PDB file of C-alpha atoms in Angstrom:
ATOM      1  CA  UNK A   1      -5.429  14.810   1.195  1.00 62.00           C
ATOM      2  CA  UNK A   2      -8.178  13.454   3.120  1.00 61.00           C
ATOM      3  CA  UNK A   3      -7.999  13.187   6.952  1.00 61.00           C
ATOM      4  CA  UNK A   4     -10.004  10.412   8.412  1.00 62.00           C
ATOM      5  CA  UNK A   5     -11.293  10.813  11.830  1.00 51.00           C
ATOM      6  CA  UNK A   6     -13.819   9.248  14.541  1.00 44.00           C
ATOM      7  CA  UNK A   7     -15.812   6.211  13.786  1.00 41.00           C
ATOM      8  CA  UNK A   8     -17.833   7.710  10.820  1.00 41.00           C
ATOM      9  CA  UNK A   9     -14.952   8.868   8.637  1.00 46.00           C
ATOM     10  CA  UNK A  10     -13.468   6.816   5.679  1.00 50.00           C
ATOM     11  CA  UNK A  11     -16.117   4.165   5.642  1.00 50.00           C
ATOM     12  CA  UNK A  12     -16.094   2.606   2.075  1.00 49.00           C
ATOM     13  CA  UNK A  13     -19.150   1.432   0.586  1.00 51.00           C
ATOM     14  CA  UNK A  14     -19.508  -2.494   0.948  1.00 53.00           C
ATOM     15  CA  UNK A  15     -19.516  -2.802  -2.733  1.00 52.00           C
ATOM     16  CA  UNK A  16     -16.114  -1.032  -3.091  1.00 70.00           C
ATOM     17  CA  UNK A  17     -14.764  -3.435  -0.259  1.00 79.00           C
ATOM     18  CA  UNK A  18     -15.448  -6.308  -2.181  1.00 82.00           C
ATOM     19  CA  UNK A  19     -12.922  -4.945  -4.987  1.00 95.00           C
ATOM     20  CA  UNK A  20     -10.313  -3.823  -2.560  1.00 97.00           C
ATOM     21  CA  UNK A  21      -6.953  -5.119  -1.467  1.00 98.00           C
ATOM     22  CA  UNK A  22      -4.436  -3.719   0.876  1.00 98.00           C
ATOM     23  CA  UNK A  23      -0.657  -4.099   1.415  1.00 97.00           C
ATOM     24  CA  UNK A  24       0.598  -4.322   5.013  1.00 95.00           C
ATOM     25  CA  UNK A  25       4.244  -5.348   5.435  1.00 86.00           C
ATOM     26  CA  UNK A  26       7.284  -4.002   7.476  1.00 70.00           C
ATOM     27  CA  UNK A  27       9.786  -5.819   4.953  1.00 60.00           C
ATOM     28  CA  UNK A  28      12.303  -3.380   4.132  1.00 57.00           C
ATOM     29  CA  UNK A  29      14.319  -3.137   0.843  1.00 56.00           C
ATOM     30  CA  UNK A  30      17.214  -4.537   2.363  1.00 56.00           C
ATOM     31  CA  UNK A  31      15.278  -7.342   3.739  1.00 51.00           C
ATOM     32  CA  UNK A  32      13.749  -8.159   0.535  1.00 50.00           C
ATOM     33  CA  UNK A  33      17.250  -8.480  -0.988  1.00 52.00           C
ATOM     34  CA  UNK A  34      18.382 -10.505   1.841  1.00 47.00           C
ATOM     35  CA  UNK A  35      15.527 -12.949   1.503  1.00 44.00           C
ATOM     36  CA  UNK A  36      16.205 -13.506  -2.106  1.00 47.00           C
ATOM     37  CA  UNK A  37      19.908 -13.876  -1.744  1.00 51.00           C
ATOM     38  CA  UNK A  38      19.403 -16.545   1.306  1.00 50.00           C
ATOM     39  CA  UNK A  39      16.654 -18.468  -0.800  1.00 48.00           C
ATOM     40  CA  UNK A  40      18.076 -18.306  -4.644  1.00 51.00           C
ATOM     41  CA  UNK A  41      14.761 -21.006  -5.456  1.00 47.00           C
ATOM     42  CA  UNK A  42      12.478 -18.160  -4.525  1.00 46.00           C
ATOM     43  CA  UNK A  43      14.847 -16.010  -6.402  1.00 52.00           C
ATOM     44  CA  UNK A  44      12.509 -13.120  -7.541  1.00 72.00           C
ATOM     45  CA  UNK A  45      10.192 -11.995  -4.802  1.00 76.00           C
ATOM     46  CA  UNK A  46       9.101  -8.981  -6.875  1.00 78.00           C
ATOM     47  CA  UNK A  47       7.989 -11.274  -9.530  1.00 84.00           C
ATOM     48  CA  UNK A  48       5.760 -13.285  -7.081  1.00 87.00           C
ATOM     49  CA  UNK A  49       4.202  -9.836  -5.812  1.00 90.00           C
ATOM     50  CA  UNK A  50       3.458  -8.883  -9.645  1.00 93.00           C
ATOM     51  CA  UNK A  51       1.976 -11.861 -10.348  1.00 95.00           C
ATOM     52  CA  UNK A  52      -0.321 -11.823  -7.155  1.00 96.00           C
ATOM     53  CA  UNK A  53      -1.405  -8.434  -7.753  1.00 97.00           C
ATOM     54  CA  UNK A  54      -2.136  -9.333 -11.386  1.00 98.00           C
ATOM     55  CA  UNK A  55      -4.251 -12.549 -10.467  1.00 98.00           C
ATOM     56  CA  UNK A  56      -6.201 -10.288  -7.794  1.00 98.00           C
ATOM     57  CA  UNK A  57      -7.126  -8.165 -10.911  1.00 98.00           C
ATOM     58  CA  UNK A  58      -7.909 -10.565 -13.588  1.00 97.00           C
ATOM     59  CA  UNK A  59      -9.634 -13.342 -11.324  1.00 97.00           C
ATOM     60  CA  UNK A  60     -11.007 -11.550  -8.148  1.00 96.00           C
ATOM     61  CA  UNK A  61     -11.905  -8.249 -10.135  1.00 96.00           C
ATOM     62  CA  UNK A  62     -10.093  -6.052  -7.660  1.00 98.00           C
ATOM     63  CA  UNK A  63      -9.783  -2.528  -8.335  1.00 98.00           C
ATOM     64  CA  UNK A  64      -8.956  -0.571  -5.565  1.00 98.00           C
ATOM     65  CA  UNK A  65      -5.312  -0.955  -3.790  1.00 98.00           C
ATOM     66  CA  UNK A  66      -4.619   0.471  -0.653  1.00 98.00           C
ATOM     67  CA  UNK A  67      -0.762   1.135   0.652  1.00 98.00           C
ATOM     68  CA  UNK A  68       0.342   2.020   3.935  1.00 96.00           C
ATOM     69  CA  UNK A  69       3.246   3.404   1.946  1.00 95.00           C
ATOM     70  CA  UNK A  70       6.089   2.196   4.110  1.00 93.00           C
ATOM     71  CA  UNK A  71       9.540   1.602   2.656  1.00 90.00           C
ATOM     72  CA  UNK A  72      10.033  -2.093   1.136  1.00 86.00           C
ATOM     73  CA  UNK A  73       7.182  -4.110   0.590  1.00 88.00           C
ATOM     74  CA  UNK A  74       4.272  -1.675   0.583  1.00 94.00           C
ATOM     75  CA  UNK A  75       5.987   0.948  -1.814  1.00 92.00           C
ATOM     76  CA  UNK A  76       7.120  -1.635  -4.049  1.00 90.00           C
ATOM     77  CA  UNK A  77       3.383  -3.274  -4.210  1.00 94.00           C
ATOM     78  CA  UNK A  78       2.206   0.495  -4.583  1.00 96.00           C
ATOM     79  CA  UNK A  79       4.647   0.595  -7.899  1.00 95.00           C
ATOM     80  CA  UNK A  80       3.416  -2.546  -9.017  1.00 95.00           C
ATOM     81  CA  UNK A  81      -0.152  -1.089  -9.148  1.00 98.00           C
ATOM     82  CA  UNK A  82       0.848   1.911 -10.785  1.00 98.00           C
ATOM     83  CA  UNK A  83       2.466  -0.062 -13.481  1.00 96.00           C
ATOM     84  CA  UNK A  84      -0.673  -2.037 -13.977  1.00 98.00           C
ATOM     85  CA  UNK A  85      -2.931   1.153 -14.379  1.00 97.00           C
ATOM     86  CA  UNK A  86      -1.418   1.429 -17.611  1.00 96.00           C
ATOM     87  CA  UNK A  87      -3.451  -1.605 -19.147  1.00 98.00           C
ATOM     88  CA  UNK A  88      -6.226  -1.630 -16.457  1.00 98.00           C
ATOM     89  CA  UNK A  89      -7.422   1.890 -16.087  1.00 97.00           C
ATOM     90  CA  UNK A  90      -9.990   0.897 -13.665  1.00 97.00           C
ATOM     91  CA  UNK A  91      -7.517   0.315 -11.141  1.00 98.00           C
ATOM     92  CA  UNK A  92      -6.654   2.608  -8.356  1.00 98.00           C
ATOM     93  CA  UNK A  93      -4.257   3.432  -5.854  1.00 98.00           C
ATOM     94  CA  UNK A  94      -4.692   5.011  -2.600  1.00 97.00           C
ATOM     95  CA  UNK A  95      -1.806   5.728   0.128  1.00 97.00           C
ATOM     96  CA  UNK A  96      -3.056   5.562   3.755  1.00 97.00           C
ATOM     97  CA  UNK A  97      -0.497   7.395   5.775  1.00 96.00           C
ATOM     98  CA  UNK A  98      -0.495   6.803   9.414  1.00 96.00           C
ATOM     99  CA  UNK A  99       0.519  10.513  10.424  1.00 96.00           C
ATOM    100  CA  UNK A 100       1.615  13.703   8.338  1.00 94.00           C
ATOM    101  CA  UNK A 101       5.304  13.374   8.910  1.00 94.00           C
ATOM    102  CA  UNK A 102       5.863   9.759   8.624  1.00 92.00           C
ATOM    103  CA  UNK A 103       8.697  10.092   6.066  1.00 93.00           C
ATOM    104  CA  UNK A 104      10.676  12.541   7.911  1.00 93.00           C
ATOM    105  CA  UNK A 105      13.239  10.133   9.291  1.00 91.00           C
ATOM    106  CA  UNK A 106      13.860   8.424   5.826  1.00 90.00           C
ATOM    107  CA  UNK A 107      16.654   8.744   3.620  1.00 91.00           C
ATOM    108  CA  UNK A 108      16.285  11.381   0.815  1.00 93.00           C
ATOM    109  CA  UNK A 109      15.980   8.735  -1.951  1.00 90.00           C
ATOM    110  CA  UNK A 110      13.513   6.860   0.239  1.00 91.00           C
ATOM    111  CA  UNK A 111      11.354  10.087   0.703  1.00 94.00           C
ATOM    112  CA  UNK A 112      11.957  10.868  -3.178  1.00 95.00           C
ATOM    113  CA  UNK A 113      10.384   7.392  -4.095  1.00 93.00           C
ATOM    114  CA  UNK A 114       7.400   7.922  -1.508  1.00 95.00           C
ATOM    115  CA  UNK A 115       6.743  11.332  -3.047  1.00 96.00           C
ATOM    116  CA  UNK A 116       6.781  10.038  -6.432  1.00 97.00           C
ATOM    117  CA  UNK A 117       4.468   7.327  -5.815  1.00 97.00           C
ATOM    118  CA  UNK A 118       2.014   9.512  -3.675  1.00 97.00           C
ATOM    119  CA  UNK A 119       2.224  11.905  -6.602  1.00 97.00           C
ATOM    120  CA  UNK A 120       0.760   9.205  -9.087  1.00 98.00           C
ATOM    121  CA  UNK A 121      -1.833   7.831  -6.612  1.00 97.00           C
ATOM    122  CA  UNK A 122      -5.455   8.333  -6.918  1.00 97.00           C
ATOM    123  CA  UNK A 123      -6.051   9.504  -3.387  1.00 96.00           C
ATOM    124  CA  UNK A 124      -4.138  10.209  -0.114  1.00 95.00           C
ATOM    125  CA  UNK A 125      -5.803   9.163   3.201  1.00 96.00           C
ATOM    126  CA  UNK A 126      -4.252  10.651   6.292  1.00 96.00           C
ATOM    127  CA  UNK A 127      -5.207   8.794   9.497  1.00 96.00           C
ATOM    128  CA  UNK A 128      -3.928  11.481  12.114  1.00 96.00           C
ATOM    129  CA  UNK A 129      -1.944  14.622  12.096  1.00 96.00           C
ATOM    130  CA  UNK A 130       1.007  13.579  14.892  1.00 96.00           C
ATOM    131  CA  UNK A 131       2.577  10.361  15.632  1.00 96.00           C
ATOM    132  CA  UNK A 132       1.092   8.363  18.531  1.00 97.00           C
ATOM    133  CA  UNK A 133       2.245   4.810  19.787  1.00 96.00           C
ATOM    134  CA  UNK A 134      -0.957   3.254  17.965  1.00 97.00           C
ATOM    135  CA  UNK A 135      -0.964   5.196  14.979  1.00 96.00           C
ATOM    136  CA  UNK A 136       0.540   2.348  12.935  1.00 95.00           C
ATOM    137  CA  UNK A 137      -1.869  -0.211  14.156  1.00 95.00           C
ATOM    138  CA  UNK A 138      -4.794   2.125  13.875  1.00 96.00           C
ATOM    139  CA  UNK A 139      -3.650   2.590   9.802  1.00 96.00           C
ATOM    140  CA  UNK A 140      -3.385  -1.238   9.480  1.00 96.00           C
ATOM    141  CA  UNK A 141      -6.459  -1.916  10.912  1.00 96.00           C
ATOM    142  CA  UNK A 142      -8.349   0.928   8.879  1.00 96.00           C
ATOM    143  CA  UNK A 143      -6.801  -0.815   5.847  1.00 97.00           C
ATOM    144  CA  UNK A 144      -7.951  -4.351   6.697  1.00 96.00           C
ATOM    145  CA  UNK A 145     -11.461  -3.049   7.601  1.00 95.00           C
ATOM    146  CA  UNK A 146     -11.727  -1.701   4.145  1.00 95.00           C
ATOM    147  CA  UNK A 147     -10.275  -4.586   2.249  1.00 96.00           C
ATOM    148  CA  UNK A 148     -11.645  -7.957   1.129  1.00 96.00           C
ATOM    149  CA  UNK A 149      -8.024  -8.850   0.233  1.00 96.00           C
ATOM    150  CA  UNK A 150      -4.922  -8.391   2.327  1.00 96.00           C
ATOM    151  CA  UNK A 151      -1.416  -9.151   1.190  1.00 94.00           C
TER     152      UNK A 151
END
């Protein structure tokens, strides 16, 4: 795991930034399901996410994806990227963690899913060791600054 500190750390080359998309979202798994139930005409949010990722790969040559790895949207999008890697081997996934014990308060099932995704990711980036009130914002800003596309 790579620790990013200070202003110099973690700067991606400009060329890599052009081919990068990050996933930022606080929508939990429960909220995603509720959204689909209340709006059946948008019945498959997951399909929309999958199609968007495929579009980024095929039409914008995006090859690098950053995920904040929160439960819900961010993990779902990361799983889609891992699935797409089978057909697009040039695609990479990086998990950007706000602090070391980020998953400690999650359920066992949520942690298992998180560790499974991180095990398959190409790179882990740790923003800092301990929680601070601004660590989530710092992680999100880091990902935005490294990306041309944001979902």
